[in-house]
PDB file of C-alpha atoms in Angstrom:
ATOM      1  CA  MET A 979      90.187  17.554 100.247  1.00  0.00           C
ATOM      2  CA  GLU A 980      93.106  17.491 102.681  1.00  0.00           C
ATOM      3  CA  ARG A 981      93.740  21.192 102.130  1.00  0.00           C
ATOM      4  CA  MET A 982      90.041  21.945 102.724  1.00  0.00           C
ATOM      5  CA  LEU A 983      90.239  20.200 106.100  1.00  0.00           C
ATOM      6  CA  ILE A 984      93.581  21.587 107.227  1.00  0.00           C
ATOM      7  CA  GLY A 985      92.707  25.222 106.472  1.00  0.00           C
ATOM      8  CA  PRO A 986      89.754  25.499 108.906  1.00  0.00           C
ATOM      9  CA  ILE A 987      91.635  23.567 111.582  1.00  0.00           C
ATOM     10  CA  VAL A 988      94.614  25.929 111.367  1.00  0.00           C
ATOM     11  CA  ALA A 989      92.294  28.947 111.427  1.00  0.00           C
ATOM     12  CA  LEU A 990      90.477  27.586 114.496  1.00  0.00           C
ATOM     13  CA  TYR A 991      93.787  26.966 116.258  1.00  0.00           C
ATOM     14  CA  ARG A 992      94.979  30.511 115.533  1.00  0.00           C
ATOM     15  CA  PHE A 993      91.676  31.936 116.758  1.00  0.00           C
ATOM     16  CA  LEU A 994      91.921  29.950 120.011  1.00  0.00           C
ATOM     17  CA  VAL A 995      95.478  31.202 120.550  1.00  0.00           C
ATOM     18  CA  PHE A 996      94.207  34.734 119.873  1.00  0.00           C
ATOM     19  CA  ALA A 997      91.369  34.266 122.396  1.00  0.00           C
ATOM     20  CA  VAL A 998      93.800  33.037 125.059  1.00  0.00           C
ATOM     21  CA  ARG A 999      96.062  36.038 124.489  1.00  0.00           C
ATOM     22  CA  VAL A1000      93.095  38.382 124.846  1.00  0.00           C
ATOM     23  CA  ALA A1001      92.012  36.666 128.070  1.00  0.00           C
ATOM     24  CA  MET A1002      95.512  37.054 129.499  1.00  0.00           C
ATOM     25  CA  ALA A1003      95.535  40.752 128.547  1.00  0.00           C
ATOM     26  CA  VAL A1004      92.176  41.559 130.204  1.00  0.00           C
ATOM     27  CA  PRO A1005      93.499  42.331 133.750  1.00  0.00           C
ATOM     28  CA  SER A1006      96.152  44.673 132.379  1.00  0.00           C
ATOM     29  CA  ALA A1007      93.624  46.352 130.082  1.00  0.00           C
ATOM     30  CA  LEU A1008      91.269  47.016 133.001  1.00  0.00           C
ATOM     31  CA  LEU A1009      94.052  48.665 134.989  1.00  0.00           C
ATOM     32  CA  ARG A1010      95.814  50.572 132.239  1.00  0.00           C
ATOM     33  CA  HIS A1011      92.977  51.346 129.813  1.00  0.00           C
ATOM     34  CA  GLY A1012      89.970  51.813 132.097  1.00  0.00           C
ATOM     35  CA  GLY A1013      88.992  55.098 130.453  1.00  0.00           C
ATOM     36  CA  GLU A1014      89.109  53.493 127.024  1.00  0.00           C
ATOM     37  CA  VAL A1015      86.883  50.659 128.257  1.00  0.00           C
ATOM     38  CA  VAL A1016      84.318  53.197 129.506  1.00  0.00           C
ATOM     39  CA  ARG A1017      84.393  55.054 126.187  1.00  0.00           C
ATOM     40  CA  LEU A1018      83.962  51.842 124.224  1.00  0.00           C
ATOM     41  CA  PHE A1019      81.161  50.707 126.549  1.00  0.00           C
ATOM     42  CA  GLU A1020      79.322  53.912 125.704  1.00  0.00           C
ATOM     43  CA  GLU A1021      79.988  53.301 122.015  1.00  0.00           C
ATOM     44  CA  VAL A1022      78.599  49.769 122.183  1.00  0.00           C
ATOM     45  CA  ALA A1023      75.723  50.187 124.649  1.00  0.00           C
ATOM     46  CA  VAL A1024      74.428  53.748 124.478  1.00  0.00           C
ATOM     47  CA  LYS A1025      74.595  54.102 120.705  1.00  0.00           C
ATOM     48  CA  SER A1026      72.785  50.775 120.293  1.00  0.00           C
ATOM     49  CA  LEU A1027      69.746  51.978 122.257  1.00  0.00           C
ATOM     50  CA  PRO A1028      67.560  53.007 119.286  1.00  0.00           C
ATOM     51  CA  ILE A1029      67.822  49.707 117.426  1.00  0.00           C
ATOM     52  CA  VAL A1030      67.590  47.650 120.626  1.00  0.00           C
ATOM     53  CA  VAL A1031      64.507  49.410 121.961  1.00  0.00           C
ATOM     54  CA  GLY A1032      62.851  49.439 118.538  1.00  0.00           C
ATOM     55  CA  ALA A1033      63.490  45.736 118.026  1.00  0.00           C
ATOM     56  CA  GLY A1034      62.195  44.893 121.496  1.00  0.00           C
ATOM     57  CA  LEU A1035      58.993  46.873 121.030  1.00  0.00           C
ATOM     58  CA  SER A1036      58.299  45.277 117.661  1.00  0.00           C
ATOM     59  CA  VAL A1037      58.907  41.764 119.002  1.00  0.00           C
ATOM     60  CA  GLY A1038      56.523  42.333 121.916  1.00  0.00           C
ATOM     61  CA  LEU A1039      53.801  43.829 119.751  1.00  0.00           C
ATOM     62  CA  VAL A1040      53.970  41.282 116.945  1.00  0.00           C
ATOM     63  CA  THR A1041      54.299  38.277 119.256  1.00  0.00           C
ATOM     64  CA  TRP A1042      51.277  39.383 121.273  1.00  0.00           C
ATOM     65  CA  PHE A1043      49.043  39.949 118.238  1.00  0.00           C
ATOM     66  CA  GLN A1044      50.053  36.704 116.536  1.00  0.00           C
ATOM     67  CA  THR A1045      49.800  34.561 119.662  1.00  0.00           C
ATOM     68  CA  HIS A1046      46.652  36.177 121.029  1.00  0.00           C
ATOM     69  CA  ARG A1047      44.714  35.166 117.930  1.00  0.00           C
ATOM     70  CA  LEU A1048      45.675  31.525 118.382  1.00  0.00           C
ATOM     71  CA  LEU A1049      45.040  31.402 122.124  1.00  0.00           C
ATOM     72  CA  ALA A1050      41.752  33.276 121.865  1.00  0.00           C
ATOM     73  CA  ALA A1051      40.445  30.543 119.571  1.00  0.00           C
ATOM     74  CA  GLN A1052      41.013  28.094 122.444  1.00  0.00           C
ATOM     75  CA  GLY A1053      39.738  30.406 125.152  1.00  0.00           C
ATOM     76  CA  ALA A1054      43.195  30.638 126.751  1.00  0.00           C
ATOM     77  CA  GLU A1055      44.148  34.244 126.028  1.00  0.00           C
ATOM     78  CA  ALA A1056      44.452  35.008 129.757  1.00  0.00           C
ATOM     79  CA  ALA A1057      47.588  32.837 129.856  1.00  0.00           C
ATOM     80  CA  LEU A1058      49.308  34.838 127.106  1.00  0.00           C
ATOM     81  CA  PRO A1059      51.264  37.214 129.413  1.00  0.00           C
ATOM     82  CA  SER A1060      52.720  34.252 131.320  1.00  0.00           C
ATOM     83  CA  PHE A1061      53.931  32.414 128.229  1.00  0.00           C
ATOM     84  CA  LEU A1062      55.086  35.546 126.432  1.00  0.00           C
ATOM     85  CA  SER A1063      57.169  36.813 129.341  1.00  0.00           C
ATOM     86  CA  VAL A1064      58.933  33.458 129.698  1.00  0.00           C
ATOM     87  CA  ALA A1065      59.653  33.250 125.976  1.00  0.00           C
ATOM     88  CA  VAL A1066      60.992  36.818 125.850  1.00  0.00           C
ATOM     89  CA  VAL A1067      63.063  36.866 129.033  1.00  0.00           C
ATOM     90  CA  VAL A1068      64.487  33.338 128.826  1.00  0.00           C
ATOM     91  CA  GLU A1069      65.273  33.068 125.113  1.00  0.00           C
ATOM     92  CA  LEU A1070      64.010  35.665 122.630  1.00  0.00           C
ATOM     93  CA  GLY A1071      65.414  38.726 124.412  1.00  0.00           C
ATOM     94  CA  PRO A1072      68.926  37.382 125.043  1.00  0.00           C
ATOM     95  CA  LEU A1073      69.239  35.926 121.553  1.00  0.00           C
ATOM     96  CA  LEU A1074      67.911  39.090 119.911  1.00  0.00           C
ATOM     97  CA  ALA A1075      70.350  41.217 121.900  1.00  0.00           C
ATOM     98  CA  GLY A1076      73.220  38.973 120.808  1.00  0.00           C
ATOM     99  CA  VAL A1077      72.221  39.092 117.148  1.00  0.00           C
ATOM    100  CA  LEU A1078      71.792  42.871 117.213  1.00  0.00           C
ATOM    101  CA  ALA A1079      75.206  43.250 118.831  1.00  0.00           C
ATOM    102  CA  ALA A1080      76.714  40.981 116.188  1.00  0.00           C
ATOM    103  CA  GLY A1081      75.118  43.007 113.405  1.00  0.00           C
ATOM    104  CA  ARG A1082      76.113  46.419 114.682  1.00  0.00           C
ATOM    105  CA  VAL A1083      79.239  45.878 116.781  1.00  0.00           C
ATOM    106  CA  GLY A1084      80.706  42.884 114.951  1.00  0.00           C
ATOM    107  CA  ALA A1085      80.787  44.756 111.659  1.00  0.00           C
ATOM    108  CA  GLY A1086      82.150  47.902 113.314  1.00  0.00           C
ATOM    109  CA  LEU A1087      84.991  46.101 115.053  1.00  0.00           C
ATOM    110  CA  ALA A1088      85.958  44.164 111.941  1.00  0.00           C
ATOM    111  CA  ALA A1089      85.999  47.330 109.838  1.00  0.00           C
ATOM    112  CA  GLU A1090      87.895  49.308 112.477  1.00  0.00           C
ATOM    113  CA  MET A1091      90.580  46.658 112.890  1.00  0.00           C
ATOM    114  CA  GLY A1092      90.717  46.210 109.123  1.00  0.00           C
ATOM    115  CA  VAL A1093      91.355  49.924 108.582  1.00  0.00           C
ATOM    116  CA  MET A1094      94.086  49.888 111.235  1.00  0.00           C
ATOM    117  CA  THR A1095      95.700  46.929 109.500  1.00  0.00           C
ATOM    118  CA  LEU A1096      95.420  48.662 106.122  1.00  0.00           C
ATOM    119  CA  ASN A1097      96.994  51.857 107.470  1.00  0.00           C
ATOM    120  CA  GLU A1098      99.767  49.852 109.172  1.00  0.00           C
ATOM    121  CA  GLU A1099      98.769  51.188 112.597  1.00  0.00           C
ATOM    122  CA  ILE A1100      98.971  47.677 114.033  1.00  0.00           C
ATOM    123  CA  ASP A1101     102.533  47.239 112.720  1.00  0.00           C
ATOM    124  CA  ALA A1102     103.498  50.663 114.065  1.00  0.00           C
ATOM    125  CA  ARG A1103     102.268  49.726 117.538  1.00  0.00           C
ATOM    126  CA  ILE A1104     104.261  46.496 117.457  1.00  0.00           C
ATOM    127  CA  VAL A1105     107.416  48.323 116.330  1.00  0.00           C
ATOM    128  CA  LEU A1106     106.993  50.849 119.173  1.00  0.00           C
ATOM    129  CA  GLY A1107     106.685  47.990 121.676  1.00  0.00           C
ATOM    130  CA  SER A1108     102.952  48.340 122.296  1.00  0.00           C
ATOM    131  CA  ASP A1109     100.916  45.136 122.291  1.00  0.00           C
ATOM    132  CA  PRO A1110      97.821  45.642 120.082  1.00  0.00           C
ATOM    133  CA  ILE A1111      96.059  42.809 121.915  1.00  0.00           C
ATOM    134  CA  GLY A1112      96.219  44.578 125.263  1.00  0.00           C
ATOM    135  CA  GLY A1113      95.786  48.124 123.965  1.00  0.00           C
ATOM    136  CA  LEU A1114      93.190  47.623 121.232  1.00  0.00           C
ATOM    137  CA  VAL A1115      91.487  44.240 121.358  1.00  0.00           C
ATOM    138  CA  ALA A1116      91.081  43.581 125.087  1.00  0.00           C
ATOM    139  CA  PRO A1117      89.296  46.906 125.875  1.00  0.00           C
ATOM    140  CA  ARG A1118      86.854  46.287 123.036  1.00  0.00           C
ATOM    141  CA  VAL A1119      86.140  42.743 124.159  1.00  0.00           C
ATOM    142  CA  ILE A1120      85.583  43.905 127.745  1.00  0.00           C
ATOM    143  CA  ALA A1121      83.168  46.601 126.560  1.00  0.00           C
ATOM    144  CA  CYS A1122      81.191  44.031 124.559  1.00  0.00           C
ATOM    145  CA  VAL A1123      81.020  41.649 127.535  1.00  0.00           C
ATOM    146  CA  LEU A1124      79.760  44.407 129.842  1.00  0.00           C
ATOM    147  CA  ALA A1125      77.293  45.873 127.340  1.00  0.00           C
ATOM    148  CA  ALA A1126      75.551  42.662 126.248  1.00  0.00           C
ATOM    149  CA  PRO A1127      73.607  42.031 129.518  1.00  0.00           C
ATOM    150  CA  LEU A1128      72.502  45.676 129.587  1.00  0.00           C
ATOM    151  CA  LEU A1129      71.250  45.416 126.007  1.00  0.00           C
ATOM    152  CA  THR A1130      69.396  42.246 126.979  1.00  0.00           C
ATOM    153  CA  ILE A1131      67.622  43.983 129.845  1.00  0.00           C
ATOM    154  CA  LEU A1132      66.582  46.769 127.478  1.00  0.00           C
ATOM    155  CA  VAL A1133      65.312  44.316 124.855  1.00  0.00           C
ATOM    156  CA  ASP A1134      63.320  42.374 127.475  1.00  0.00           C
ATOM    157  CA  SER A1135      61.825  45.538 128.950  1.00  0.00           C
ATOM    158  CA  ALA A1136      60.923  46.982 125.553  1.00  0.00           C
ATOM    159  CA  ALA A1137      59.334  43.694 124.444  1.00  0.00           C
ATOM    160  CA  LEU A1138      57.177  43.486 127.576  1.00  0.00           C
ATOM    161  CA  VAL A1139      56.150  47.130 127.190  1.00  0.00           C
ATOM    162  CA  GLY A1140      55.239  46.391 123.577  1.00  0.00           C
ATOM    163  CA  ALA A1141      53.156  43.403 124.678  1.00  0.00           C
ATOM    164  CA  LEU A1142      51.452  45.525 127.336  1.00  0.00           C
ATOM    165  CA  THR A1143      50.674  48.147 124.697  1.00  0.00           C
ATOM    166  CA  ALA A1144      49.177  45.486 122.462  1.00  0.00           C
ATOM    167  CA  GLU A1145      47.127  44.179 125.392  1.00  0.00           C
ATOM    168  CA  GLY A1146      45.785  47.675 125.940  1.00  0.00           C
ATOM    169  CA  ILE A1147      44.837  47.932 122.275  1.00  0.00           C
ATOM    170  CA  GLY A1148      43.286  44.532 121.629  1.00  0.00           C
ATOM    171  CA  GLY A1149      43.066  42.694 124.939  1.00  0.00           C
ATOM    172  CA  LYS A1150      40.926  42.643 128.036  1.00  0.00           C
ATOM    173  CA  LEU A1151      43.484  42.524 130.864  1.00  0.00           C
ATOM    174  CA  SER A1152      44.268  45.584 132.959  1.00  0.00           C
ATOM    175  CA  PRO A1153      47.921  46.643 133.230  1.00  0.00           C
ATOM    176  CA  GLU A1154      48.081  45.399 136.849  1.00  0.00           C
ATOM    177  CA  LEU A1155      46.702  41.984 135.926  1.00  0.00           C
ATOM    178  CA  PHE A1156      48.974  41.779 132.894  1.00  0.00           C
ATOM    179  CA  TRP A1157      52.102  42.323 134.994  1.00  0.00           C
ATOM    180  CA  ARG A1158      50.868  39.902 137.646  1.00  0.00           C
ATOM    181  CA  GLN A1159      50.261  37.228 135.024  1.00  0.00           C
ATOM    182  CA  SER A1160      53.665  37.909 133.462  1.00  0.00           C
ATOM    183  CA  LEU A1161      55.405  36.861 136.671  1.00  0.00           C
ATOM    184  CA  VAL A1162      53.532  33.586 137.163  1.00  0.00           C
ATOM    185  CA  PHE A1163      56.188  31.320 135.603  1.00  0.00           C
ATOM    186  CA  LEU A1164      59.257  33.548 135.886  1.00  0.00           C
ATOM    187  CA  ARG A1165      61.775  32.912 138.655  1.00  0.00           C
ATOM    188  CA  LEU A1166      64.643  35.211 139.545  1.00  0.00           C
ATOM    189  CA  PRO A1167      67.361  32.546 138.937  1.00  0.00           C
ATOM    190  CA  ASP A1168      65.992  31.955 135.425  1.00  0.00           C
ATOM    191  CA  VAL A1169      66.009  35.682 134.680  1.00  0.00           C
ATOM    192  CA  VAL A1170      69.526  36.198 136.044  1.00  0.00           C
ATOM    193  CA  SER A1171      71.037  33.215 134.232  1.00  0.00           C
ATOM    194  CA  ALA A1172      69.342  34.106 130.921  1.00  0.00           C
ATOM    195  CA  THR A1173      70.580  37.693 131.182  1.00  0.00           C
ATOM    196  CA  LEU A1174      74.131  36.899 132.228  1.00  0.00           C
ATOM    197  CA  LYS A1175      74.617  34.303 129.492  1.00  0.00           C
ATOM    198  CA  THR A1176      74.648  37.177 127.028  1.00  0.00           C
ATOM    199  CA  ALA A1177      78.030  38.177 128.433  1.00  0.00           C
ATOM    200  CA  VAL A1178      79.292  35.123 126.537  1.00  0.00           C
ATOM    201  CA  PHE A1179      77.553  36.458 123.423  1.00  0.00           C
ATOM    202  CA  GLY A1180      79.350  39.770 123.901  1.00  0.00           C
ATOM    203  CA  LEU A1181      82.638  37.923 124.348  1.00  0.00           C
ATOM    204  CA  MET A1182      82.167  36.064 121.070  1.00  0.00           C
ATOM    205  CA  VAL A1183      81.153  39.224 119.193  1.00  0.00           C
ATOM    206  CA  GLY A1184      84.193  41.112 120.467  1.00  0.00           C
ATOM    207  CA  LEU A1185      86.648  38.309 119.776  1.00  0.00           C
ATOM    208  CA  VAL A1186      85.334  37.383 116.346  1.00  0.00           C
ATOM    209  CA  GLY A1187      84.908  40.986 115.175  1.00  0.00           C
ATOM    210  CA  CYS A1188      88.454  41.958 116.153  1.00  0.00           C
ATOM    211  CA  TRP A1189      89.920  38.706 114.821  1.00  0.00           C
ATOM    212  CA  VAL A1190      88.294  39.088 111.404  1.00  0.00           C
ATOM    213  CA  GLY A1191      89.512  42.675 111.123  1.00  0.00           C
ATOM    214  CA  LEU A1192      93.078  41.856 112.125  1.00  0.00           C
ATOM    215  CA  GLU A1193      93.196  38.939 109.673  1.00  0.00           C
ATOM    216  CA  SER A1194      91.965  41.019 106.723  1.00  0.00           C
ATOM    217  CA  GLU A1195      94.226  41.793 103.799  1.00  0.00           C
ATOM    218  CA  ARG A1196      95.602  45.264 103.196  1.00  0.00           C
ATOM    219  CA  SER A1197      93.205  46.696 100.636  1.00  0.00           C
ATOM    220  CA  ALA A1198      90.051  48.789 100.680  1.00  0.00           C
ATOM    221  CA  GLU A1199      88.029  45.891  99.290  1.00  0.00           C
ATOM    222  CA  SER A1200      89.276  43.635 102.070  1.00  0.00           C
ATOM    223  CA  VAL A1201      88.005  46.053 104.710  1.00  0.00           C
ATOM    224  CA  GLY A1202      84.509  45.844 103.220  1.00  0.00           C
ATOM    225  CA  ARG A1203      84.706  42.063 103.091  1.00  0.00           C
ATOM    226  CA  ALA A1204      85.964  42.010 106.674  1.00  0.00           C
ATOM    227  CA  ALA A1205      82.919  44.004 107.819  1.00  0.00           C
ATOM    228  CA  THR A1206      80.631  41.518 106.090  1.00  0.00           C
ATOM    229  CA  ARG A1207      82.469  38.545 107.559  1.00  0.00           C
ATOM    230  CA  GLY A1208      82.375  40.224 110.957  1.00  0.00           C
ATOM    231  CA  VAL A1209      78.574  40.249 110.871  1.00  0.00           C
ATOM    232  CA  VAL A1210      78.265  36.697 109.551  1.00  0.00           C
ATOM    233  CA  TRP A1211      80.793  35.036 111.813  1.00  0.00           C
ATOM    234  CA  SER A1212      79.763  37.002 114.908  1.00  0.00           C
ATOM    235  CA  THR A1213      76.133  36.009 114.382  1.00  0.00           C
ATOM    236  CA  LEU A1214      77.089  32.359 113.884  1.00  0.00           C
ATOM    237  CA  ALA A1215      79.249  32.529 117.009  1.00  0.00           C
ATOM    238  CA  VAL A1216      76.281  33.865 119.004  1.00  0.00           C
ATOM    239  CA  PHE A1217      74.071  31.017 117.782  1.00  0.00           C
ATOM    240  CA  ALA A1218      76.773  28.456 118.568  1.00  0.00           C
ATOM    241  CA  ALA A1219      77.320  29.890 122.050  1.00  0.00           C
ATOM    242  CA  ASN A1220      73.569  29.851 122.682  1.00  0.00           C
ATOM    243  CA  VAL A1221      73.432  26.141 121.865  1.00  0.00           C
ATOM    244  CA  ALA A1222      76.583  25.364 123.855  1.00  0.00           C
ATOM    245  CA  LEU A1223      75.166  27.086 126.943  1.00  0.00           C
ATOM    246  CA  VAL A1224      72.000  24.957 127.004  1.00  0.00           C
ATOM    247  CA  PRO A1225      73.426  22.352 129.433  1.00  0.00           C
ATOM    248  CA  VAL A1226      75.062  25.090 131.530  1.00  0.00           C
ATOM    249  CA  ILE A1227      71.878  27.077 132.228  1.00  0.00           C
ATOM    250  CA  PRO A1228      70.169  24.464 134.484  1.00  0.00           C
ATOM    251  CA  TRP A1229      73.369  24.181 136.531  1.00  0.00           C
ATOM    252  CA  ALA A1230      73.541  27.981 136.865  1.00  0.00           C
ATOM    253  CA  VAL A1231      69.882  28.148 137.897  1.00  0.00           C
ATOM    254  CA  ALA A1232      70.403  25.461 140.538  1.00  0.00           C
ATOM    255  CA  TRP A1233      73.477  27.289 141.865  1.00  0.00           C
ATOM    256  CA  LEU A1234      71.566  30.573 142.097  1.00  0.00           C
ATOM    257  CA  GLU A1235      68.740  28.851 143.939  1.00  0.00           C
ATOM    258  CA  ARG A1236      71.190  27.405 146.463  1.00  0.00           C
ATOM    259  CA  ALA A1237      72.643  30.905 146.845  1.00  0.00           C
ATOM    260  CA  GLY A1238      69.228  32.114 147.961  1.00  0.00           C
ATOM    261  CA  LEU A1239      67.999  33.963 144.856  1.00  0.00           C
TER     262      LEU A1239
END
């Protein structure tokens, strides 16, 4: 029992030390590896467009059809755009973007770092005096942090377009009225805070994915297991961050309102 408790505590401590080292390496990585950050941003954001847009469209379509049936039975279908837009922009879109990033990017980072560990590239960098945290990990974490809000905007937009398409197929509202109703409950501070919180999701995906890969054993089987763990632990980290940010969001909204947004 004691060993079962000590193991996770030691692992958590090592991960926190790793996260602090990455945070300290970020300024240097931005100055010295700016081109690499841009390349990795393209890898994370641009190549995720198909799955992000497809997921957003499907969420908008399915949510509209399922919810419209229930609201129509109560004669309240006209309120559907208002409720759907709030649900998508405030919670569903950001969380979906984080989970998709964890599934695609978390596995990729874990596998990439695992292969580098297997091929002793990490050891070679250390021997040559190059810090793998600043040269490899920090640029990838920065790219994830920058890409996550963009992916969220794309998911939100695709979901609302999907809902509008569904409204055109089975509803009675015109496109102009649909968009007007969609903005009834939304406020700019809520949209900004919900979108920017996904930067934390990107941070967790980048950190956990790289950490799992660097901690993998030196075998081909371990690389495959690292990719699987990268998906699982990155997704759990996104869910945990989403819960942890709940008390922070109202404070951020209030601050944005005082700032004039």
